[in-house]
Amino acid sequence: MRVTVFNGSPRGRNSNSHRIIEPLLDGAREAGAEAEEVFLIERNIQQCRGCFHCWGVTPGQCVLDDDMAELINLYLESEYVGLATPVYGMYMTGLLKNFMDRFLPLATPHIQRSDDGTFYHEGRVKRFPRQFFIVNSGFPGEHNFEVLQAFLSVAKRMNPGSVVLEVYRNCGEALQMTEGENSPVAARIARFREALRKAGREMVTRGEVSLETVEQIHLPLATDEEYMAAANRHWDDQIGQAQP
Ligand SMILES: Cc1cc2nc3c(=O)[nH]c(=O)nc-3n(C[C@H](O)[C@H](O)[C@H](O)COP(=O)(O)O)c2cc1C
């Protein structure tokens, strides 16, 4: 079984997204899966041109010659695919959105109507992987996830059962601000990582992630006050160091 996560953070290997993906994929490997993280920032992914050649002229084939053909193959060969993004302007990064737009060749052009009155394009392949989403925000609280949650609720309605896990990690910067520390926040991060590892194992062995694990993943890393104080101290230090 293959599990692949596409990391849409421009910070790539130094991202908080990576700090969340890593234990989850370790858990998947422990359960016997082949697991890989793809850093989209390191790949050559051009912008969709909107020419629709992949629908009319060369069905299923994009005109652009870059890494996307390889990445779409990897996507289709995977049983589970994770899409990871930090919250940018309340939504996903341009990097991840750009990557997702390039999946147009996998859709057929004709507009279909579903039973619930919504419209869709039939997929060009028989089997699509099941998906999971990993989102982290720089703010505390939950309101920064609302746009992505709305996006995902439409996706889930259109493809019931296709989404196996959603991770909404607020206070995302705590994942690196406290690295190497021996603090209560660091202990909660260790607990968070352990829950992610369990989620990876469960996904592979049971085909779902238990409610208990989802709840453990979403336990707070810090109080709003702790996080605000640490984040604001961090910026005071940075600005202080930058002064001559
Ligand atoms: C351009 C930009 C826009 C951002 N917009 C938001 C936002 O709307 N809400 C939020 O909570 N954090 C926002 N952030 C903060 C990131 O979500 C946060 O730093 C996150 O932990 C980065 O994760 P990463 O290391 O995986 O990239 C923004 C950061 C950048 C650079």
PDB file of N, CA and C in Angstrom, residues 3-68:
ATOM      1  N   VAL A   3       1.173   5.391   0.504  1.00  0.00           N
ATOM      2  CA  VAL A   3       0.604   6.622   1.067  1.00  0.00           C
ATOM      3  C   VAL A   3       1.519   7.780   0.653  1.00  0.00           C
ATOM      4  N   THR A   4       0.932   8.791   0.042  1.00  0.00           N
ATOM      5  CA  THR A   4       1.728   9.934  -0.425  1.00  0.00           C
ATOM      6  C   THR A   4       1.133  11.224   0.113  1.00  0.00           C
ATOM      7  N   VAL A   5       1.998  12.097   0.593  1.00  0.00           N
ATOM      8  CA  VAL A   5       1.520  13.423   0.994  1.00  0.00           C
ATOM      9  C   VAL A   5       2.205  14.473   0.134  1.00  0.00           C
ATOM     10  N   PHE A   6       1.416  15.366  -0.431  1.00  0.00           N
ATOM     11  CA  PHE A   6       1.927  16.503  -1.182  1.00  0.00           C
ATOM     12  C   PHE A   6       1.925  17.708  -0.246  1.00  0.00           C
ATOM     13  N   ASN A   7       3.127  18.181   0.060  1.00  0.00           N
ATOM     14  CA  ASN A   7       3.287  19.290   1.011  1.00  0.00           C
ATOM     15  C   ASN A   7       3.275  20.611   0.231  1.00  0.00           C
ATOM     16  N   GLY A   8       2.237  21.410   0.464  1.00  0.00           N
ATOM     17  CA  GLY A   8       2.065  22.661  -0.272  1.00  0.00           C
ATOM     18  C   GLY A   8       2.598  23.887   0.439  1.00  0.00           C
ATOM     19  N   SER A   9       3.495  23.688   1.418  1.00  0.00           N
ATOM     20  CA  SER A   9       4.091  24.857   2.073  1.00  0.00           C
ATOM     21  C   SER A   9       5.315  25.336   1.296  1.00  0.00           C
ATOM     22  N   PRO A  10       5.422  26.645   1.066  1.00  0.00           N
ATOM     23  CA  PRO A  10       6.629  27.164   0.411  1.00  0.00           C
ATOM     24  C   PRO A  10       7.886  26.950   1.259  1.00  0.00           C
ATOM     25  N   ARG A  11       7.709  26.658   2.555  1.00  0.00           N
ATOM     26  CA  ARG A  11       8.877  26.411   3.407  1.00  0.00           C
ATOM     27  C   ARG A  11       9.431  25.003   3.249  1.00  0.00           C
ATOM     28  N   GLY A  12       8.727  24.163   2.543  1.00  0.00           N
ATOM     29  CA  GLY A  12       9.209  22.818   2.230  1.00  0.00           C
ATOM     30  C   GLY A  12       9.655  22.035   3.449  1.00  0.00           C
ATOM     31  N   ARG A  13      10.935  21.637   3.431  1.00  0.00           N
ATOM     32  CA  ARG A  13      11.451  20.749   4.491  1.00  0.00           C
ATOM     33  C   ARG A  13      11.507  21.433   5.851  1.00  0.00           C
ATOM     34  N   ASN A  14      11.435  22.752   5.873  1.00  0.00           N
ATOM     35  CA  ASN A  14      11.450  23.448   7.167  1.00  0.00           C
ATOM     36  C   ASN A  14      10.049  23.902   7.598  1.00  0.00           C
ATOM     37  N   SER A  15       9.033  23.298   7.019  1.00  0.00           N
ATOM     38  CA  SER A  15       7.669  23.772   7.309  1.00  0.00           C
ATOM     39  C   SER A  15       7.071  23.100   8.529  1.00  0.00           C
ATOM     40  N   ASN A  16       6.113  23.787   9.126  1.00  0.00           N
ATOM     41  CA  ASN A  16       5.307  23.169  10.176  1.00  0.00           C
ATOM     42  C   ASN A  16       4.493  22.016   9.582  1.00  0.00           C
ATOM     43  N   SER A  17       4.072  22.200   8.333  1.00  0.00           N
ATOM     44  CA  SER A  17       3.338  21.117   7.654  1.00  0.00           C
ATOM     45  C   SER A  17       4.175  19.839   7.688  1.00  0.00           C
ATOM     46  N   HIS A  18       5.473  19.966   7.393  1.00  0.00           N
ATOM     47  CA  HIS A  18       6.360  18.786   7.407  1.00  0.00           C
ATOM     48  C   HIS A  18       6.424  18.167   8.806  1.00  0.00           C
ATOM     49  N   ARG A  19       6.424  19.028   9.831  1.00  0.00           N
ATOM     50  CA  ARG A  19       6.476  18.510  11.208  1.00  0.00           C
ATOM     51  C   ARG A  19       5.209  17.725  11.566  1.00  0.00           C
ATOM     52  N   ILE A  20       4.123  17.997  10.838  1.00  0.00           N
ATOM     53  CA  ILE A  20       2.873  17.257  11.069  1.00  0.00           C
ATOM     54  C   ILE A  20       2.839  15.983  10.207  1.00  0.00           C
ATOM     55  N   ILE A  21       3.329  16.120   8.990  1.00  0.00           N
ATOM     56  CA  ILE A  21       3.284  14.993   8.043  1.00  0.00           C
ATOM     57  C   ILE A  21       4.201  13.850   8.502  1.00  0.00           C
ATOM     58  N   GLU A  22       5.387  14.234   8.994  1.00  0.00           N
ATOM     59  CA  GLU A  22       6.434  13.245   9.314  1.00  0.00           C
ATOM     60  C   GLU A  22       5.942  12.114  10.246  1.00  0.00           C
ATOM     61  N   PRO A  23       5.368  12.453  11.426  1.00  0.00           N
ATOM     62  CA  PRO A  23       4.935  11.354  12.302  1.00  0.00           C
ATOM     63  C   PRO A  23       3.790  10.542  11.703  1.00  0.00           C
ATOM     64  N   LEU A  24       2.915  11.213  10.936  1.00  0.00           N
ATOM     65  CA  LEU A  24       1.804  10.483  10.328  1.00  0.00           C
ATOM     66  C   LEU A  24       2.334   9.428   9.339  1.00  0.00           C
ATOM     67  N   LEU A  25       3.328   9.836   8.544  1.00  0.00           N
ATOM     68  CA  LEU A  25       3.894   8.885   7.581  1.00  0.00           C
ATOM     69  C   LEU A  25       4.718   7.808   8.288  1.00  0.00           C
ATOM     70  N   ASP A  26       5.362   8.169   9.400  1.00  0.00           N
ATOM     71  CA  ASP A  26       6.085   7.148  10.183  1.00  0.00           C
ATOM     72  C   ASP A  26       5.105   6.071  10.648  1.00  0.00           C
ATOM     73  N   GLY A  27       3.932   6.503  11.107  1.00  0.00           N
ATOM     74  CA  GLY A  27       2.905   5.551  11.555  1.00  0.00           C
ATOM     75  C   GLY A  27       2.449   4.658  10.410  1.00  0.00           C
ATOM     76  N   ALA A  28       2.280   5.265   9.217  1.00  0.00           N
ATOM     77  CA  ALA A  28       1.859   4.474   8.045  1.00  0.00           C
ATOM     78  C   ALA A  28       2.929   3.432   7.704  1.00  0.00           C
ATOM     79  N   ARG A  29       4.201   3.853   7.808  1.00  0.00           N
ATOM     80  CA  ARG A  29       5.305   2.903   7.523  1.00  0.00           C
ATOM     81  C   ARG A  29       5.320   1.773   8.551  1.00  0.00           C
ATOM     82  N   GLU A  30       5.115   2.126   9.814  1.00  0.00           N
ATOM     83  CA  GLU A  30       5.087   1.089  10.870  1.00  0.00           C
ATOM     84  C   GLU A  30       4.027   0.031  10.561  1.00  0.00           C
ATOM     85  N   ALA A  31       2.936   0.482   9.917  1.00  0.00           N
ATOM     86  CA  ALA A  31       1.844  -0.450   9.589  1.00  0.00           C
ATOM     87  C   ALA A  31       2.087  -1.151   8.249  1.00  0.00           C
ATOM     88  N   GLY A  32       3.269  -0.923   7.654  1.00  0.00           N
ATOM     89  CA  GLY A  32       3.648  -1.686   6.457  1.00  0.00           C
ATOM     90  C   GLY A  32       3.490  -0.956   5.137  1.00  0.00           C
ATOM     91  N   ALA A  33       3.078   0.330   5.164  1.00  0.00           N
ATOM     92  CA  ALA A  33       2.876   1.052   3.905  1.00  0.00           C
ATOM     93  C   ALA A  33       4.201   1.630   3.397  1.00  0.00           C
ATOM     94  N   GLU A  34       4.244   1.870   2.090  1.00  0.00           N
ATOM     95  CA  GLU A  34       5.311   2.677   1.510  1.00  0.00           C
ATOM     96  C   GLU A  34       4.826   4.109   1.589  1.00  0.00           C
ATOM     97  N   ALA A  35       5.571   4.965   2.248  1.00  0.00           N
ATOM     98  CA  ALA A  35       5.057   6.324   2.470  1.00  0.00           C
ATOM     99  C   ALA A  35       6.068   7.356   1.998  1.00  0.00           C
ATOM    100  N   GLU A  36       5.568   8.378   1.335  1.00  0.00           N
ATOM    101  CA  GLU A  36       6.455   9.393   0.760  1.00  0.00           C
ATOM    102  C   GLU A  36       5.842  10.787   0.913  1.00  0.00           C
ATOM    103  N   GLU A  37       6.692  11.757   1.188  1.00  0.00           N
ATOM    104  CA  GLU A  37       6.262  13.162   1.209  1.00  0.00           C
ATOM    105  C   GLU A  37       6.884  13.867   0.008  1.00  0.00           C
ATOM    106  N   VAL A  38       6.057  14.544  -0.758  1.00  0.00           N
ATOM    107  CA  VAL A  38       6.541  15.295  -1.918  1.00  0.00           C
ATOM    108  C   VAL A  38       6.474  16.773  -1.578  1.00  0.00           C
ATOM    109  N   PHE A  39       7.613  17.438  -1.656  1.00  0.00           N
ATOM    110  CA  PHE A  39       7.660  18.874  -1.370  1.00  0.00           C
ATOM    111  C   PHE A  39       7.398  19.620  -2.683  1.00  0.00           C
ATOM    112  N   LEU A  40       6.200  20.159  -2.807  1.00  0.00           N
ATOM    113  CA  LEU A  40       5.814  20.767  -4.088  1.00  0.00           C
ATOM    114  C   LEU A  40       6.733  21.921  -4.473  1.00  0.00           C
ATOM    115  N   ILE A  41       7.285  22.617  -3.467  1.00  0.00           N
ATOM    116  CA  ILE A  41       8.151  23.763  -3.745  1.00  0.00           C
ATOM    117  C   ILE A  41       9.422  23.345  -4.480  1.00  0.00           C
ATOM    118  N   GLU A  42       9.794  22.075  -4.349  1.00  0.00           N
ATOM    119  CA  GLU A  42      11.024  21.594  -4.988  1.00  0.00           C
ATOM    120  C   GLU A  42      10.770  21.090  -6.407  1.00  0.00           C
ATOM    121  N   ARG A  43       9.511  21.102  -6.828  1.00  0.00           N
ATOM    122  CA  ARG A  43       9.180  20.509  -8.122  1.00  0.00           C
ATOM    123  C   ARG A  43       8.841  21.580  -9.148  1.00  0.00           C
ATOM    124  N   ASN A  44       8.986  21.194 -10.397  1.00  0.00           N
ATOM    125  CA  ASN A  44       8.648  22.088 -11.504  1.00  0.00           C
ATOM    126  C   ASN A  44       7.172  21.890 -11.853  1.00  0.00           C
ATOM    127  N   ILE A  45       6.351  22.813 -11.342  1.00  0.00           N
ATOM    128  CA  ILE A  45       4.900  22.723 -11.573  1.00  0.00           C
ATOM    129  C   ILE A  45       4.435  24.056 -12.138  1.00  0.00           C
ATOM    130  N   GLN A  46       4.147  24.064 -13.419  1.00  0.00           N
ATOM    131  CA  GLN A  46       3.696  25.307 -14.033  1.00  0.00           C
ATOM    132  C   GLN A  46       2.216  25.549 -13.733  1.00  0.00           C
ATOM    133  N   GLN A  47       1.817  26.757 -14.000  1.00  0.00           N
ATOM    134  CA  GLN A  47       0.426  27.174 -13.780  1.00  0.00           C
ATOM    135  C   GLN A  47      -0.465  26.618 -14.890  1.00  0.00           C
ATOM    136  N   CYS A  48      -1.645  26.106 -14.558  1.00  0.00           N
ATOM    137  CA  CYS A  48      -2.620  25.702 -15.579  1.00  0.00           C
ATOM    138  C   CYS A  48      -2.910  26.890 -16.492  1.00  0.00           C
ATOM    139  N   ARG A  49      -2.912  26.631 -17.797  1.00  0.00           N
ATOM    140  CA  ARG A  49      -3.153  27.736 -18.741  1.00  0.00           C
ATOM    141  C   ARG A  49      -4.622  27.909 -19.082  1.00  0.00           C
ATOM    142  N   GLY A  50      -5.450  26.987 -18.634  1.00  0.00           N
ATOM    143  CA  GLY A  50      -6.885  27.114 -18.919  1.00  0.00           C
ATOM    144  C   GLY A  50      -7.217  26.906 -20.379  1.00  0.00           C
ATOM    145  N   CYS A  51      -6.363  26.202 -21.116  1.00  0.00           N
ATOM    146  CA  CYS A  51      -6.582  26.053 -22.567  1.00  0.00           C
ATOM    147  C   CYS A  51      -7.556  24.911 -22.889  1.00  0.00           C
ATOM    148  N   PHE A  52      -7.801  24.036 -21.906  1.00  0.00           N
ATOM    149  CA  PHE A  52      -8.698  22.886 -22.068  1.00  0.00           C
ATOM    150  C   PHE A  52      -8.258  21.907 -23.170  1.00  0.00           C
ATOM    151  N   HIS A  53      -6.980  21.983 -23.590  1.00  0.00           N
ATOM    152  CA  HIS A  53      -6.490  20.975 -24.540  1.00  0.00           C
ATOM    153  C   HIS A  53      -6.646  19.578 -23.949  1.00  0.00           C
ATOM    154  N   CYS A  54      -6.485  19.477 -22.615  1.00  0.00           N
ATOM    155  CA  CYS A  54      -6.558  18.161 -21.963  1.00  0.00           C
ATOM    156  C   CYS A  54      -7.968  17.587 -22.010  1.00  0.00           C
ATOM    157  N   TRP A  55      -8.943  18.378 -22.440  1.00  0.00           N
ATOM    158  CA  TRP A  55     -10.312  17.887 -22.584  1.00  0.00           C
ATOM    159  C   TRP A  55     -10.682  17.642 -24.055  1.00  0.00           C
ATOM    160  N   GLY A  56     -10.198  18.541 -24.922  1.00  0.00           N
ATOM    161  CA  GLY A  56     -10.679  18.485 -26.312  1.00  0.00           C
ATOM    162  C   GLY A  56      -9.660  17.971 -27.309  1.00  0.00           C
ATOM    163  N   VAL A  57      -8.443  18.487 -27.240  1.00  0.00           N
ATOM    164  CA  VAL A  57      -7.452  18.210 -28.292  1.00  0.00           C
ATOM    165  C   VAL A  57      -6.662  16.938 -28.000  1.00  0.00           C
ATOM    166  N   THR A  58      -6.177  16.826 -26.763  1.00  0.00           N
ATOM    167  CA  THR A  58      -5.403  15.639 -26.352  1.00  0.00           C
ATOM    168  C   THR A  58      -6.022  15.095 -25.060  1.00  0.00           C
ATOM    169  N   PRO A  59      -7.185  14.428 -25.150  1.00  0.00           N
ATOM    170  CA  PRO A  59      -7.930  14.059 -23.943  1.00  0.00           C
ATOM    171  C   PRO A  59      -7.067  13.335 -22.896  1.00  0.00           C
ATOM    172  N   GLY A  60      -7.068  13.891 -21.690  1.00  0.00           N
ATOM    173  CA  GLY A  60      -6.315  13.293 -20.586  1.00  0.00           C
ATOM    174  C   GLY A  60      -4.859  13.719 -20.540  1.00  0.00           C
ATOM    175  N   GLN A  61      -4.440  14.533 -21.499  1.00  0.00           N
ATOM    176  CA  GLN A  61      -3.021  14.889 -21.615  1.00  0.00           C
ATOM    177  C   GLN A  61      -2.846  16.406 -21.561  1.00  0.00           C
ATOM    178  N   CYS A  62      -2.025  16.868 -20.626  1.00  0.00           N
ATOM    179  CA  CYS A  62      -1.778  18.309 -20.514  1.00  0.00           C
ATOM    180  C   CYS A  62      -0.723  18.743 -21.527  1.00  0.00           C
ATOM    181  N   VAL A  63      -0.844  19.974 -22.012  1.00  0.00           N
ATOM    182  CA  VAL A  63       0.140  20.484 -22.990  1.00  0.00           C
ATOM    183  C   VAL A  63       1.464  20.850 -22.324  1.00  0.00           C
ATOM    184  N   LEU A  64       1.435  21.072 -21.007  1.00  0.00           N
ATOM    185  CA  LEU A  64       2.650  21.534 -20.324  1.00  0.00           C
ATOM    186  C   LEU A  64       3.586  20.361 -20.039  1.00  0.00           C
ATOM    187  N   ASP A  65       4.870  20.598 -20.227  1.00  0.00           N
ATOM    188  CA  ASP A  65       5.861  19.545 -20.014  1.00  0.00           C
ATOM    189  C   ASP A  65       6.652  19.879 -18.748  1.00  0.00           C
ATOM    190  N   ASP A  66       6.202  19.318 -17.634  1.00  0.00           N
ATOM    191  CA  ASP A  66       6.887  19.576 -16.363  1.00  0.00           C
ATOM    192  C   ASP A  66       6.744  18.347 -15.470  1.00  0.00           C
ATOM    193  N   ASP A  67       6.805  18.494 -14.154  1.00  0.00           N
ATOM    194  CA  ASP A  67       6.786  17.315 -13.272  1.00  0.00           C
ATOM    195  C   ASP A  67       5.382  16.759 -13.029  1.00  0.00           C
ATOM    196  N   MET A  68       4.358  17.426 -13.561  1.00  0.00           N
ATOM    197  CA  MET A  68       2.994  17.025 -13.180  1.00  0.00           C
ATOM    198  C   MET A  68       2.609  15.623 -13.650  1.00  0.00           C
TER     199      MET A  68
END
